[in-house]
Short mmCIF file of C-alpha atoms in Angstrom, two decimals:
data_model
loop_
_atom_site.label_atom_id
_atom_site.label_comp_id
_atom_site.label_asym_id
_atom_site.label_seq_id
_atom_site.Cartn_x
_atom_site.Cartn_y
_atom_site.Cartn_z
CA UNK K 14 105.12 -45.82 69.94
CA UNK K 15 103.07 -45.59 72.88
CA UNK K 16 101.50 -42.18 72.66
CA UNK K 17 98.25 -42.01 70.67
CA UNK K 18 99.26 -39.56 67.70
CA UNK K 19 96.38 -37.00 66.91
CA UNK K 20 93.97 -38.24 64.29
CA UNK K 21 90.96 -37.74 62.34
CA UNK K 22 89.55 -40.13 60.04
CA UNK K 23 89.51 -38.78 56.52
CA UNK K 24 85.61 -37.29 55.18
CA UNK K 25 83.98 -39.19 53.31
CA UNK K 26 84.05 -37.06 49.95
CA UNK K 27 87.29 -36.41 50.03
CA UNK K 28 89.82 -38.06 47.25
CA UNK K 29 93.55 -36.79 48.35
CA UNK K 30 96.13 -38.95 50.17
CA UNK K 31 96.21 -36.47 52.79
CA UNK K 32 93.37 -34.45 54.49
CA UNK K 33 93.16 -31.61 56.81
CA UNK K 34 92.63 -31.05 60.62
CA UNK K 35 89.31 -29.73 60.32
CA UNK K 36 90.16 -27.31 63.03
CA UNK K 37 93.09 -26.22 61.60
CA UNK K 38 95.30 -23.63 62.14
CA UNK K 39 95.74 -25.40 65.80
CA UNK K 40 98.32 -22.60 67.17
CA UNK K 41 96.93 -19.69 66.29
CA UNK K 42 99.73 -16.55 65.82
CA UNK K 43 98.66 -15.21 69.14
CA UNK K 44 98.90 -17.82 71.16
CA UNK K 45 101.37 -16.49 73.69
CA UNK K 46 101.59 -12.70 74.83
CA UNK K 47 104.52 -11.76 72.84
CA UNK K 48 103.93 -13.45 69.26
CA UNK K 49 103.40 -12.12 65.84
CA UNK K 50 103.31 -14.90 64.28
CA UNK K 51 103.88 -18.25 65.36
CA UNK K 52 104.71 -21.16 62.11
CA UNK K 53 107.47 -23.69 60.72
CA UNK K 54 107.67 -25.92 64.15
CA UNK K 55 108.50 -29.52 65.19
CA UNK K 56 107.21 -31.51 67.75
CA UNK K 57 108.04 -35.38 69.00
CA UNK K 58 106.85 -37.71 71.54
CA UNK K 59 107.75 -36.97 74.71
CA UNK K 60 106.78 -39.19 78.12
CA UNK K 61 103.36 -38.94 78.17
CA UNK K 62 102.33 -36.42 75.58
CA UNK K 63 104.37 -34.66 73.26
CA UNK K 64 106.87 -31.86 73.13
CA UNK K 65 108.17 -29.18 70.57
CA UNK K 66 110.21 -26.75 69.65
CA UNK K 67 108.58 -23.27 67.83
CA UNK K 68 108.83 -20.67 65.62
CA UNK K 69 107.46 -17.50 67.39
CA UNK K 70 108.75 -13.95 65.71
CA UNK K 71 107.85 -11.05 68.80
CA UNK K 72 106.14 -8.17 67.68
CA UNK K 73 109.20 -6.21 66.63
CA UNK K 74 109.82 -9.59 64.26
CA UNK K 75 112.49 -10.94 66.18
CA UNK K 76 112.88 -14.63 65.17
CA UNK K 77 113.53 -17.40 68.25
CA UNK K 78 112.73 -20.63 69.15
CA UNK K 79 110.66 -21.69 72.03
CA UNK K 80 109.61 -25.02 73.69
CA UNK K 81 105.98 -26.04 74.30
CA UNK K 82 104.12 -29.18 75.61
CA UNK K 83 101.11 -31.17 74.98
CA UNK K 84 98.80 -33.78 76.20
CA UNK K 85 97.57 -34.93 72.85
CA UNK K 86 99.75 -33.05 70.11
CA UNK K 87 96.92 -30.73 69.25
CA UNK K 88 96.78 -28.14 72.57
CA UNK K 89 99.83 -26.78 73.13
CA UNK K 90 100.89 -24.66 75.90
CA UNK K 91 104.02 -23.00 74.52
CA UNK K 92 106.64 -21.30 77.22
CA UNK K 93 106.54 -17.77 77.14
CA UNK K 94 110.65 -16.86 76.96
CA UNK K 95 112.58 -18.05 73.95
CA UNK K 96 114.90 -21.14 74.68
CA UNK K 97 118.20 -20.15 76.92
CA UNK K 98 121.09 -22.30 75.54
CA UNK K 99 123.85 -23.35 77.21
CA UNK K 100 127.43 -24.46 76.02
CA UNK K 101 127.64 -27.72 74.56
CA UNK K 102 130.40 -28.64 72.55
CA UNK K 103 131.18 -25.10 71.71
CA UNK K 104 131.47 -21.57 73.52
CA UNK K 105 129.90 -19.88 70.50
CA UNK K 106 126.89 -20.05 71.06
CA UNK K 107 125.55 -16.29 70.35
CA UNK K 108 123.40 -15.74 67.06
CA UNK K 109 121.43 -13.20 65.54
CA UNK K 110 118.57 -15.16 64.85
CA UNK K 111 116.49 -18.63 65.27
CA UNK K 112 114.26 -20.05 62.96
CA UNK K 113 112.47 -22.90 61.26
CA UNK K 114 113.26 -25.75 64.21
CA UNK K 115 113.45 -29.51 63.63
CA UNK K 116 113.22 -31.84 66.54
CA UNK K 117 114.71 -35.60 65.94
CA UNK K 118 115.47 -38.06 68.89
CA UNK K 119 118.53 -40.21 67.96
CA UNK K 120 119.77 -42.73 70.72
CA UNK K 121 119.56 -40.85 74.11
CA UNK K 122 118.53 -37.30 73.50
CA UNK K 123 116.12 -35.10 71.20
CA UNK K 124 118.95 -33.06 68.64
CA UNK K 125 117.57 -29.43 67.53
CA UNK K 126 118.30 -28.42 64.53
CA UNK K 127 117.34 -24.72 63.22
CA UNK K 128 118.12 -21.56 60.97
CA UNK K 129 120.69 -19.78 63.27
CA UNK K 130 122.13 -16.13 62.38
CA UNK K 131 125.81 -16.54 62.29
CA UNK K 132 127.31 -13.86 60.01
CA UNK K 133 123.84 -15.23 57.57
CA UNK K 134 122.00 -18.14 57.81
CA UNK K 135 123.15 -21.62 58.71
CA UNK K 136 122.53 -24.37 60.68
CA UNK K 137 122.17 -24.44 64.20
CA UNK K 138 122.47 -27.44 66.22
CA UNK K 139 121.76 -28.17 70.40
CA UNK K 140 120.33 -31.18 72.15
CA UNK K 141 117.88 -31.41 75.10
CA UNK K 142 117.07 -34.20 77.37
CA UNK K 143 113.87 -32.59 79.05
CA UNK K 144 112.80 -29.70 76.76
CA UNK K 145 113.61 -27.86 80.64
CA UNK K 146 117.78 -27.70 79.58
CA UNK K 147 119.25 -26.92 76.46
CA UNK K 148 122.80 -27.34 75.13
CA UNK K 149 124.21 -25.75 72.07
CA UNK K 150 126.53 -27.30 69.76
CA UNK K 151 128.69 -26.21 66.78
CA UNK K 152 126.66 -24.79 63.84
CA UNK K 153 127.11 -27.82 60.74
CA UNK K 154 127.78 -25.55 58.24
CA UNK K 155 129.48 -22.59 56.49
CA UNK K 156 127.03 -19.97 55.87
CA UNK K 157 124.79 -20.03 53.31
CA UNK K 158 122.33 -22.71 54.68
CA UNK K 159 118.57 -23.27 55.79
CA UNK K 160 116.29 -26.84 56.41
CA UNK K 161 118.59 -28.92 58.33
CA UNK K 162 116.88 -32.46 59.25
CA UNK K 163 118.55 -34.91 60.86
CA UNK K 164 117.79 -38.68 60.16
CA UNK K 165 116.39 -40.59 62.94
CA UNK K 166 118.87 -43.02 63.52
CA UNK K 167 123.08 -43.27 61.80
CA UNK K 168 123.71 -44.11 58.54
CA UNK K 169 126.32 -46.74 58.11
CA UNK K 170 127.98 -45.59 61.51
CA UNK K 171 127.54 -41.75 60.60
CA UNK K 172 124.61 -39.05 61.99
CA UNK K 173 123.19 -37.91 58.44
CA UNK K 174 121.75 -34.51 57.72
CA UNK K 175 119.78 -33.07 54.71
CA UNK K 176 119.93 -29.61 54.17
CA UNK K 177 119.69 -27.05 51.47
CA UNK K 178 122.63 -24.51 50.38
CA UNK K 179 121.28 -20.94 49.51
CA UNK K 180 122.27 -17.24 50.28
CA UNK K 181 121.62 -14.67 52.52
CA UNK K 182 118.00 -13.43 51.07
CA UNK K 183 115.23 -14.67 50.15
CA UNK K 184 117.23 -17.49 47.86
CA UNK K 185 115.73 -18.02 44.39
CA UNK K 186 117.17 -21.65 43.88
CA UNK K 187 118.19 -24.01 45.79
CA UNK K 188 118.96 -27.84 46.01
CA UNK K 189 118.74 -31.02 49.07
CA UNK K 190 122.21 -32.02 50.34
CA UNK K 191 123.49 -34.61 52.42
CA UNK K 192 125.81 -34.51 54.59
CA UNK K 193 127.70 -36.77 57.17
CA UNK K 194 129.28 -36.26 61.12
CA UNK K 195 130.71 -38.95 63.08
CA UNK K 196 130.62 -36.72 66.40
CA UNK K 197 127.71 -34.04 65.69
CA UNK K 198 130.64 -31.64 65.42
CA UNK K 199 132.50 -32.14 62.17
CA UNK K 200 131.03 -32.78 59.29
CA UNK K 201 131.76 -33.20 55.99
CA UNK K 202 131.03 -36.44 52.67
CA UNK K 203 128.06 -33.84 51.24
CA UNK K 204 126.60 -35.17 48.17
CA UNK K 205 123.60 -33.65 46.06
CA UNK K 206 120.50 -35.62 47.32
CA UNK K 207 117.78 -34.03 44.73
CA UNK K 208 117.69 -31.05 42.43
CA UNK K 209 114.87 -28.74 41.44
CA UNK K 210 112.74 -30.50 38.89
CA UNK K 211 112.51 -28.93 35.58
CA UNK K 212 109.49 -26.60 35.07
CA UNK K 213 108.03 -28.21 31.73
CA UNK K 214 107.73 -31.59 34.32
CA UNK K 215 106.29 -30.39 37.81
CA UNK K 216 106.53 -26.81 37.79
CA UNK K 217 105.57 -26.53 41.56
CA UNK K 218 108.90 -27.52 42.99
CA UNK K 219 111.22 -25.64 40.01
CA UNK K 220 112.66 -23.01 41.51
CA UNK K 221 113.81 -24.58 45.18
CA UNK K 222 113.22 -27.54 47.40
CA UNK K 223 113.86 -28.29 51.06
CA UNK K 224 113.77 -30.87 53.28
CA UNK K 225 110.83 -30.60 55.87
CA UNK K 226 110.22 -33.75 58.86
CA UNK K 227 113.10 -35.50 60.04
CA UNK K 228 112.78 -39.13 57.80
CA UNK K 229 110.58 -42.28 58.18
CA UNK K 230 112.02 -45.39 58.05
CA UNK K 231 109.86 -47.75 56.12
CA UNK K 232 110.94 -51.36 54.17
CA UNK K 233 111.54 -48.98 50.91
CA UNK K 234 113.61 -46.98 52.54
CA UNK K 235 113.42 -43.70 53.81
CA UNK K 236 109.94 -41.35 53.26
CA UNK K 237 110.36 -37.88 53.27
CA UNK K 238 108.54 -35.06 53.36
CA UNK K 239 109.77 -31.12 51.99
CA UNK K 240 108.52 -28.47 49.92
CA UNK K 241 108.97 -27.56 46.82
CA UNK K 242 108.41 -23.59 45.16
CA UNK K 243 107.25 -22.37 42.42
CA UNK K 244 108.37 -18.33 41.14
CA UNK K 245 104.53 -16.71 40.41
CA UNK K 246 103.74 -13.40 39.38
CA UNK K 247 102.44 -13.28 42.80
CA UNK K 248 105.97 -14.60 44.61
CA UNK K 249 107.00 -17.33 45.86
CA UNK K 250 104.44 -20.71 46.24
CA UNK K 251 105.41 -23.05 48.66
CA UNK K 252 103.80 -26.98 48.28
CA UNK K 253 104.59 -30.21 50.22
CA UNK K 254 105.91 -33.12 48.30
CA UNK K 255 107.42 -37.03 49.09
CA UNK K 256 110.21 -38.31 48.05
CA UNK K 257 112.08 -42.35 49.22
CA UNK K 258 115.61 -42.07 49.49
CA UNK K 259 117.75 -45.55 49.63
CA UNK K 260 118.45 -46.95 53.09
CA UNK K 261 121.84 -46.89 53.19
CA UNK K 262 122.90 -44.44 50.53
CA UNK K 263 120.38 -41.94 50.69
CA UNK K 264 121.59 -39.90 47.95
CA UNK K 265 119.80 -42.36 45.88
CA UNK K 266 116.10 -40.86 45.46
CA UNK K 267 114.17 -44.38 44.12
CA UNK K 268 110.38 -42.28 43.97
CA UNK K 269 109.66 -38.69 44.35
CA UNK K 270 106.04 -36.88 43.40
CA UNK K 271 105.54 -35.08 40.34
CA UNK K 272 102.20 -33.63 41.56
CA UNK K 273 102.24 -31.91 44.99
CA UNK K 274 100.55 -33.77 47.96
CA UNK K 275 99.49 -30.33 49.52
CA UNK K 276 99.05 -27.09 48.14
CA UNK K 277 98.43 -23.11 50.05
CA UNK K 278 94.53 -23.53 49.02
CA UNK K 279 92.73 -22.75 52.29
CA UNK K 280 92.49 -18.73 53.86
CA UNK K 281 94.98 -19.54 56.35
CA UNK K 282 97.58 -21.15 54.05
CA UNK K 283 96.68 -18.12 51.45
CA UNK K 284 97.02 -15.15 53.32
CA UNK K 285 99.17 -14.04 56.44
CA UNK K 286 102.12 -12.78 56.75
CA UNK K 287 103.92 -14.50 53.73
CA UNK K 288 100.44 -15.65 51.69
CA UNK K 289 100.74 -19.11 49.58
CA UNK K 290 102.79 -21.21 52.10
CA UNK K 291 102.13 -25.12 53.43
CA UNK K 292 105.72 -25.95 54.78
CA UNK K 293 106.17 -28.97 56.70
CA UNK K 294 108.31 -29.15 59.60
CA UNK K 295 107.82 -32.69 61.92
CA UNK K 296 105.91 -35.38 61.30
CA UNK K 297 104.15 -38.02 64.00
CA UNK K 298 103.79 -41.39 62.98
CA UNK K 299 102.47 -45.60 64.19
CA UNK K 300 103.93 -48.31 61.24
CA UNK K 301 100.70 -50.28 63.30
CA UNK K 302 98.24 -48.06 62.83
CA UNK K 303 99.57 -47.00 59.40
CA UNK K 304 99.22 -42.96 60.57
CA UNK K 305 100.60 -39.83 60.04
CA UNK K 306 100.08 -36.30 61.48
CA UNK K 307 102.07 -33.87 59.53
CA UNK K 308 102.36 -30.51 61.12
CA UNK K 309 102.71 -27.55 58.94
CA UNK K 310 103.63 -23.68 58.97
CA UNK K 311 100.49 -22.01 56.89
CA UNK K 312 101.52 -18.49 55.22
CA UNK K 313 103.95 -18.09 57.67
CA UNK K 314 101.72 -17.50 60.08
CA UNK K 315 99.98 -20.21 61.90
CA UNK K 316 100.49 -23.87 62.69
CA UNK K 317 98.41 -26.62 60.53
CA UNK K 318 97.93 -30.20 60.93
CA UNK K 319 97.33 -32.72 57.99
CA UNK K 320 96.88 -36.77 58.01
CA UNK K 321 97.55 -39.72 55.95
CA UNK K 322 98.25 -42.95 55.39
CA UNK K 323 101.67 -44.14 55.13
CA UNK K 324 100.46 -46.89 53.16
CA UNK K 325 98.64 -44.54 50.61
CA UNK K 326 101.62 -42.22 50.36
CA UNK K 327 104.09 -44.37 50.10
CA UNK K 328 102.25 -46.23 46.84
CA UNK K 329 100.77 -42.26 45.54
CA UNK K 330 104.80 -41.91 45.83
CA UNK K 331 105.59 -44.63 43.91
CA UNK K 332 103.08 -44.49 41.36
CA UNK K 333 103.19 -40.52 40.81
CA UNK K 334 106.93 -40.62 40.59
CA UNK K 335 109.08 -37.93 38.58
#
């Protein structure tokens, strides 16, 4: 990759895998005129920067996506009108709602995947080649669905999405799916990917999980990154966790965490709009330079950034493993 991912070397005293931006939140939830809030957003490499897709809810909490750019993944300058779709593959392209982006480049073009409002939640798909012109496509599924991620590249012939099945509110279960498309149209082969874990075993991810970064290939497979919640007297706790699915059958989960690799500890990640909330959405990463930025919606508010070694999570993976 030849853009320099954003980095910070990890403190001295600390003893986690992963460590935070000491800046952090780096979009704040007033960032453009318009925003409430501004969280759960996905960003890529783009020419000679980066550029993303965001989650900004207006001030009358009206939830749309909007693209930004940046000159080293940390600053962003985010466009001040939500996204303006065109047709794609489909003339139904109206929705009540956009949330929760991904962003995944897969041959010759950067896919969009998101939380669209269609008669309830489901999933939303378009494609950009610019992040200037967007196309909309067919939503993937039926409703009741949230945290599409595409993989990065086809699966035995076949685009591959994870995603989670749930209802229209604020679901109380819910596990990862995958599902297959040979056109980014149709799609269909889902099969259960991984369920809730039981409480008495890692009680953080027991009531739902969902997938969060679009996957990293590495020799083991593929890493991925979601969240898992817990049901507290206080509501809803939302944690990051890894998990390696097989290859070429990614159903098969060969390592996922039992304890959490990030946890809602810090003010911004405890209180907001939705308090007790780390949720990953994109991930940057260099195989040479063994580095990862994850980027992170913090109590539905703000926009976090977290590092790591791939090295070190792939073995805390494998020797943490449920």
């Amino acid at each position: 990759m030849v853009n320099s991912i954003p980095w910070q070397e990890k403190p001295k005293e600390h003893t986690e895998v992963l460590w935070r931006y000491s800046e952090n939140p780096i979009i704040k939830r007033d960032a453009i005129p318009t925003s409430n809030s501004i969280f759960n957003s996905a960003v890529v490499p783009f020419n000679k920067g980066f550029a993303g897709v965001f989650r900004c809810d207006n001030k009358a909490v009206q939830m749309n996506i909007f693209a930004g750019f940046s000159s080293d993944g940390i600053n962003w300058d985010i466009e001040h009108r939500p996204i303006n779709f065109k047709e794609g593959n489909t003339n139904m392209i109206a929705s009540d709602y956009k949330y929760d982006p991904r962003v995944t480049f897969i041959e010759d073009r950067y896919w969009i995947t998101w939380c669209n409002g269609y008669h309830g939640p489901t999933i939303g798909i378009g494609y950009t080649f610019d992040f200037k012109e967007f196309y909309q496509c067919e939503n993937a599924f039926l409703p009741f669905n949230r945290n599409g991620v595409l993989f990065t590249e086809k699966i035995n012939g076949k685009f591959a999405m994870l995603s989670r099945p749930s209802d229209n509110g604020h679901t109380p279960f819910g596990d990862i799916y995958v599902s297959y498309s040979p056109d980014m149209k149709y799609w269909g082969e889902h099969r259960c990917v991984m369920k809730v874990a039981p409480f008495t075993e890692s009680a953080w991810q027991c009531t739902k999980i969902g997938a969060g970064s679009a996957p990293i290939r590495i020799k083991e497979g593929w890493l991925i990154f979601y969240h898992g919640v817990i049901n507290t007297c206080n509501g809803f706790r939302y944690s990051m966790g890894a998990a390696i699915l097989d290859t070429y059958n990614p159903e098969i989960v060969k390592y996922r965490t039992k304890p959490y690799l990030l946890s809602p500890q810090t003010n911004y990640e405890c209180m907001g709009d939705v308090p007790n909330v780390v949720f990953p959405c994109a991930s940057l990463h260099s195989h040479e330079e063994d580095k990862v930025a994850i980027y992170y919606g913090a109590a539905d508010t703000v926009v976090g950034l977290v590092f790591g070694r791939l090295s070190e999570i792939v073995e805390f993976t494998k020797n943490n493993s449920l």
